[in-house]
Short mmCIF file of C-alpha atoms in Angstrom, two decimals:
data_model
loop_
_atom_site.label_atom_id
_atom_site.label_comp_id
_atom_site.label_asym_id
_atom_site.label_seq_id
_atom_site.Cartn_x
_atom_site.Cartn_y
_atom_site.Cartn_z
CA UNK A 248 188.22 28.84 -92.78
CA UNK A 249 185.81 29.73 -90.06
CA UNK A 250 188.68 31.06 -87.54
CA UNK A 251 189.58 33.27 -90.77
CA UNK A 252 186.08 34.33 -91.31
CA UNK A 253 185.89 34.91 -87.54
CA UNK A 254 189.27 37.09 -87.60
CA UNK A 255 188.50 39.01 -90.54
CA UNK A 256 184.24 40.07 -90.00
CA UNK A 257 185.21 42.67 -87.37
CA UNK A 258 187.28 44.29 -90.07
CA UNK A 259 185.01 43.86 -92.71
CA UNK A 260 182.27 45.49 -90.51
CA UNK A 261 184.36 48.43 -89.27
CA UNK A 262 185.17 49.00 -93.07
CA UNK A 263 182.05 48.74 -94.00
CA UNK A 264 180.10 51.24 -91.49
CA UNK A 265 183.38 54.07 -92.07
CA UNK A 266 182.69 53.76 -95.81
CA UNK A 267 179.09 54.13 -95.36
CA UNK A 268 180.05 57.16 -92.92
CA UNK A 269 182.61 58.57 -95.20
CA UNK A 270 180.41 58.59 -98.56
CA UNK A 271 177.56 59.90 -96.80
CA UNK A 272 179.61 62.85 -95.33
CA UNK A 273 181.42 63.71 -98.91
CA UNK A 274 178.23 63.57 -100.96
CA UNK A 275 176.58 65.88 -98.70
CA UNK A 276 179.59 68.36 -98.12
CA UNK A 277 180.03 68.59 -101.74
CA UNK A 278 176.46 68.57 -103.02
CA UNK A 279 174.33 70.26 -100.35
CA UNK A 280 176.43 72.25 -97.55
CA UNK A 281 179.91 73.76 -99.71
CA UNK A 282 178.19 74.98 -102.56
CA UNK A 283 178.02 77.38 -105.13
CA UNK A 284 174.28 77.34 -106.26
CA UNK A 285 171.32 75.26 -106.77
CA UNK A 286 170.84 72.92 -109.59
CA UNK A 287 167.11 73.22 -109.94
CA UNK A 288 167.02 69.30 -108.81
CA UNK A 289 167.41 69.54 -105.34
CA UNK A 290 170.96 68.89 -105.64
CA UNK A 291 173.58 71.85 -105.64
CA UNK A 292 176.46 72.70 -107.63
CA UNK A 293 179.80 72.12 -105.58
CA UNK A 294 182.33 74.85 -104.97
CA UNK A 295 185.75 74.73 -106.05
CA UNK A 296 186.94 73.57 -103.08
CA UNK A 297 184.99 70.35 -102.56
CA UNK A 298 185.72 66.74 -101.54
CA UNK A 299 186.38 64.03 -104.49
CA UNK A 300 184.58 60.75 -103.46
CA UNK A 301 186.58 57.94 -105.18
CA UNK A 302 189.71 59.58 -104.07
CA UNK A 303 189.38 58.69 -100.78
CA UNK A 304 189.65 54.82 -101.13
CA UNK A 305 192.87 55.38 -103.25
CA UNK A 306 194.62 56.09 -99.64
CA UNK A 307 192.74 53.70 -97.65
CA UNK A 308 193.54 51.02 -100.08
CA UNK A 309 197.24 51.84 -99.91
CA UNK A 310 197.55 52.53 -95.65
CA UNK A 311 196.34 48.82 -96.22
CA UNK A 312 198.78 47.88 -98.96
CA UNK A 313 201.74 49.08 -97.47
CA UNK A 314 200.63 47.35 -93.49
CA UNK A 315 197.83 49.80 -92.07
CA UNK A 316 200.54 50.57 -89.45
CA UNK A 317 201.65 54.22 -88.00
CA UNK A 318 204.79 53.82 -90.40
CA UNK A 319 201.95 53.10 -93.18
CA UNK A 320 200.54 56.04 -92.31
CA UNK A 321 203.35 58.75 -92.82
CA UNK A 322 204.26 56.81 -95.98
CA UNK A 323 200.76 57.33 -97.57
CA UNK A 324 200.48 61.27 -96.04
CA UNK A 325 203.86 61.86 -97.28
CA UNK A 326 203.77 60.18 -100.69
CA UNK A 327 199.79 61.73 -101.16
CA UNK A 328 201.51 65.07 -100.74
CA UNK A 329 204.05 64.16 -103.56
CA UNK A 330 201.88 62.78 -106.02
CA UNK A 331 199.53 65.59 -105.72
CA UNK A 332 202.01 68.27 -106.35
CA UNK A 333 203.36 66.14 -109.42
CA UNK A 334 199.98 66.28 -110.78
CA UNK A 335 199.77 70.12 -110.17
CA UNK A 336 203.35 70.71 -111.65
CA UNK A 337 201.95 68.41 -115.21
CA UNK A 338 198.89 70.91 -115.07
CA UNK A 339 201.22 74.10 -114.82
CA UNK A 340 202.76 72.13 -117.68
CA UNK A 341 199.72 71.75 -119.85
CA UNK A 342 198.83 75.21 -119.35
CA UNK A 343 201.86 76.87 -120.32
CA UNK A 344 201.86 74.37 -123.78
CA UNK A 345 198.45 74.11 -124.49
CA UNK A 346 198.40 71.49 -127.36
CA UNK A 347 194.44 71.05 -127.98
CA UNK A 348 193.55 68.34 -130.02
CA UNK A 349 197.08 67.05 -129.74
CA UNK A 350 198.15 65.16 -126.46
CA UNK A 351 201.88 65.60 -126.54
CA UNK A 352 202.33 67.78 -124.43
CA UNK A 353 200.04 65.56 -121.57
CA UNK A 354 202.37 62.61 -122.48
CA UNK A 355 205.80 64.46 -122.63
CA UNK A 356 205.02 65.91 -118.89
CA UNK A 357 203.90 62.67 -117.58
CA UNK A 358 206.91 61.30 -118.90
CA UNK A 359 209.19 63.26 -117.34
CA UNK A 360 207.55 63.45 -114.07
CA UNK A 361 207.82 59.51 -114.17
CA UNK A 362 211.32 59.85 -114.62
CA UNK A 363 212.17 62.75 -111.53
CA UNK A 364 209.67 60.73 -109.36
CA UNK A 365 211.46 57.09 -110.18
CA UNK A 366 214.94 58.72 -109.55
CA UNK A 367 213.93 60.59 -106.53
CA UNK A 368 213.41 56.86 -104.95
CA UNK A 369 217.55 56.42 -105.12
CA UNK A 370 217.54 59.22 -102.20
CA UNK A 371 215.37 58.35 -99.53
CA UNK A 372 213.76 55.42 -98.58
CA UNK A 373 210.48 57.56 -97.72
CA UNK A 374 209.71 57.79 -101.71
CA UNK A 375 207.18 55.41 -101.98
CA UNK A 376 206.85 55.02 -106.07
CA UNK A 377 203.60 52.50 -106.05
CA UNK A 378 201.47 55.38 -103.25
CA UNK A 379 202.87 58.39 -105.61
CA UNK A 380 201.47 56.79 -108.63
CA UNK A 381 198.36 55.99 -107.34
CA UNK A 382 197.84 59.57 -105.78
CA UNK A 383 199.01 60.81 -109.28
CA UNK A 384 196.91 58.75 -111.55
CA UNK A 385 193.92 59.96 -109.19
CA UNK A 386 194.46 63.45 -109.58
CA UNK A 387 195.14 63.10 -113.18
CA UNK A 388 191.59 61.06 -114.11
CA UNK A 389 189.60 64.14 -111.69
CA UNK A 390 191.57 66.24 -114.14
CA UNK A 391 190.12 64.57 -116.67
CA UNK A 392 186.45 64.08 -115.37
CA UNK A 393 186.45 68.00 -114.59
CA UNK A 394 187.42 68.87 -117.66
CA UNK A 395 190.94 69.29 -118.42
CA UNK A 396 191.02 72.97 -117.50
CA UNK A 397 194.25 74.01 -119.04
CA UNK A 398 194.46 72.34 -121.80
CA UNK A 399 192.78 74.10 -124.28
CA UNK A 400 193.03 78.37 -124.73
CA UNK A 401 189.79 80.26 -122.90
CA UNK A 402 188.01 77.22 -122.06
CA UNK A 403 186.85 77.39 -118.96
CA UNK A 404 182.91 77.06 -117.94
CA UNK A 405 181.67 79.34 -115.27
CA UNK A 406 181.72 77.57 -112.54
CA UNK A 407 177.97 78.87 -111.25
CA UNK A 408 174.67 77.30 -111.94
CA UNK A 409 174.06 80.55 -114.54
CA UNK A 410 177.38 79.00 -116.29
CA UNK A 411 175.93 75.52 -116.77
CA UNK A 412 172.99 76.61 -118.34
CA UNK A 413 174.81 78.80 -120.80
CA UNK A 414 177.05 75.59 -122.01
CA UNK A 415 174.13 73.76 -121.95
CA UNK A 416 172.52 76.16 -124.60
CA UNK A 417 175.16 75.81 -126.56
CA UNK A 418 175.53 72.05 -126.27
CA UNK A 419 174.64 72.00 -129.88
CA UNK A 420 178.47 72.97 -130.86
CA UNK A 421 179.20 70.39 -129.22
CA UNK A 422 181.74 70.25 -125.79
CA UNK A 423 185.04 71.46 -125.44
CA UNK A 424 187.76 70.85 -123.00
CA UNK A 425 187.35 72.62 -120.10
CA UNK A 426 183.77 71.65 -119.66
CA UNK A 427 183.63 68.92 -117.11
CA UNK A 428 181.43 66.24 -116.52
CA UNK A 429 177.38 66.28 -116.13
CA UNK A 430 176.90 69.26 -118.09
CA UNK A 431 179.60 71.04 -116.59
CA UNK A 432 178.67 70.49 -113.18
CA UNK A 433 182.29 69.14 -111.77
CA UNK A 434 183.94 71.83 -114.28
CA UNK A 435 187.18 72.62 -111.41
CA UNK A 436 190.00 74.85 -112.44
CA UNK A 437 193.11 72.55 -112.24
CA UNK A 438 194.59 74.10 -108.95
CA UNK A 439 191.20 73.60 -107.52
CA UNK A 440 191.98 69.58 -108.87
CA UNK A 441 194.59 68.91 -107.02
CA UNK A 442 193.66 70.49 -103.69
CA UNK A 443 190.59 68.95 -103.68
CA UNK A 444 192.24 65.34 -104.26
CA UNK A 445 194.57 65.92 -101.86
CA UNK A 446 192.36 66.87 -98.83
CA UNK A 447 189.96 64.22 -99.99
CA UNK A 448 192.77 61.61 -99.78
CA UNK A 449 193.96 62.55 -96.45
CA UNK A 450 190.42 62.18 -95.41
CA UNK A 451 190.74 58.95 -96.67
CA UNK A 452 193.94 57.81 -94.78
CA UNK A 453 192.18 59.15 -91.54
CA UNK A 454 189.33 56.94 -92.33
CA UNK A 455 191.55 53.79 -93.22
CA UNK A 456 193.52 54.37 -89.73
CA UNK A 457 190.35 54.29 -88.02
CA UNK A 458 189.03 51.57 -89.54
CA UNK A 459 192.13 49.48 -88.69
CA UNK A 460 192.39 50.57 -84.79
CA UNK A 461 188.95 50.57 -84.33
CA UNK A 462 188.67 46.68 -86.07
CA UNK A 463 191.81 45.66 -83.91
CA UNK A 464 189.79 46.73 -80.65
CA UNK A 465 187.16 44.53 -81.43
CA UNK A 466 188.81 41.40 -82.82
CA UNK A 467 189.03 38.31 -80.51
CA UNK A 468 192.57 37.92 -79.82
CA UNK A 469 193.40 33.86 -80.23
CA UNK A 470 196.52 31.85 -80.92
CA UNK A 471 194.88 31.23 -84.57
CA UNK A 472 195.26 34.81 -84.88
CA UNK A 473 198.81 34.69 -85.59
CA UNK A 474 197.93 33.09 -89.34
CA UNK A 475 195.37 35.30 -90.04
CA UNK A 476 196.06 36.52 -93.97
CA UNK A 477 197.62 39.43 -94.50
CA UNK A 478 195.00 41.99 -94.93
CA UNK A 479 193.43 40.78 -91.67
CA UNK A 480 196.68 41.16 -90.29
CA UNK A 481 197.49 44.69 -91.14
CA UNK A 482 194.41 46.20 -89.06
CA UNK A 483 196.12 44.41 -85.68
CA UNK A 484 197.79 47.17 -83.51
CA UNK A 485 201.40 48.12 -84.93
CA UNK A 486 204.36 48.40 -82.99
CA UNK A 487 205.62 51.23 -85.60
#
């Protein structure tokens, strides 16, 4: 136990101080120096173009998962890339249908996106199914949380301070799709979605490559080493 505690801190720390490096960095790019407007709060509205938080550690999580090695690296970059563009391709989707209240037409494009994506796996070893569907599922819940632009006809919020406060005077009509969370404040137009989730995740594979070379330089190197767990294991200097 303590040779594993001993093998695994460095990593733990270098993970720790990137994460507290990354969110900083996000937060502030997307709420004080990309922006389109104050709030009134001290805080500012983000720009279209803006970095998704959460998003980040989707990537990280699965350079880990799949052996935080170079190979693990163009897996995740490559497989980000597809599951991005799948989501964009279900938004084009929604769009053209538009099925507000109904959810059909959501669940028939996932469903055949699911079925391309699986099949695609039969013709290169590169398709990575589990990293696409996490990339995928992470687009599609910022969809979601940003509200669903596309779904429903002419209901997009002005994506401006002045635009917030006009939803917000009519809150009393209650919401509609298109209005995204906090008021309206991370209201994105879809394309806007996916880029955003897809520079934010590559951000994210940069920071989990760091973390494991940087964590691999400061480990003590022992014969124990060679039992370490897995995820230990995976930030050790790859051969790939």
């Amino acid at each position: 136990m303590a040779t594993k505690v001993k093998l695994t801190l460095p990593l733990a720390l270098t993970i720790a101080v990137l994460a507290f490096l990354y969110v900083e960095f996000a937060t502030n790019f997307s709420f004080h120096w990309v922006s389109d407007g104050s709030l009134g709060n001290g805080l500012d509205m983000p720009a279209k173009f803006h970095l998704v938080v959460p998003a980040a550690f989707l990537t990280w999580g699965m350079f880990f998962v799949l052996g935080a090695n170079n190979e693990a690296a163009r897996l995740v970059a490559l497989n980000t890339l597809i599951g991005c563009v799948s989501a964009l391709i279900l938004f084009l989707f929604v769009h053209a249908v538009k099925k507000l209240p109904d959810f059909w037409g959501i669940a028939l494009g996932v469903g055949l996106l699911a079925f391309v994506l699986v099949m695609a796996s039969t013709i290169s070893e590169l398709v990575n199914i589990p990293t696409i569907f996490v990339t995928f599922a992470g687009v599609v819940f910022w969809w979601l949380a940003t509200g669903a632009d596309g779904w429903a006809p002419g209901s997009n919020v002005a994506h401006s301070p002045a635009g917030i406060a006009a939803a917000a005077a009519g809150a009393s009509k209650g919401l509609t799709a298109g209005q995204g969370a906090f008021g309206g404040v991370l209201s994105t137009p879809f394309g806007f979605v996916a880029l955003n989730c897809f520079a934010t995740m590559i951000v994210g594979l940069v920071f989990g490559y760091a973390s494991a070379r940087i964590s691999a330089l400061i480990t003590p190197h022992t014969p124990e080493a060679e039992t370490v767990d897995e995820h230990a294991e995976g930030a050790r200097p790859s051969h790939a």
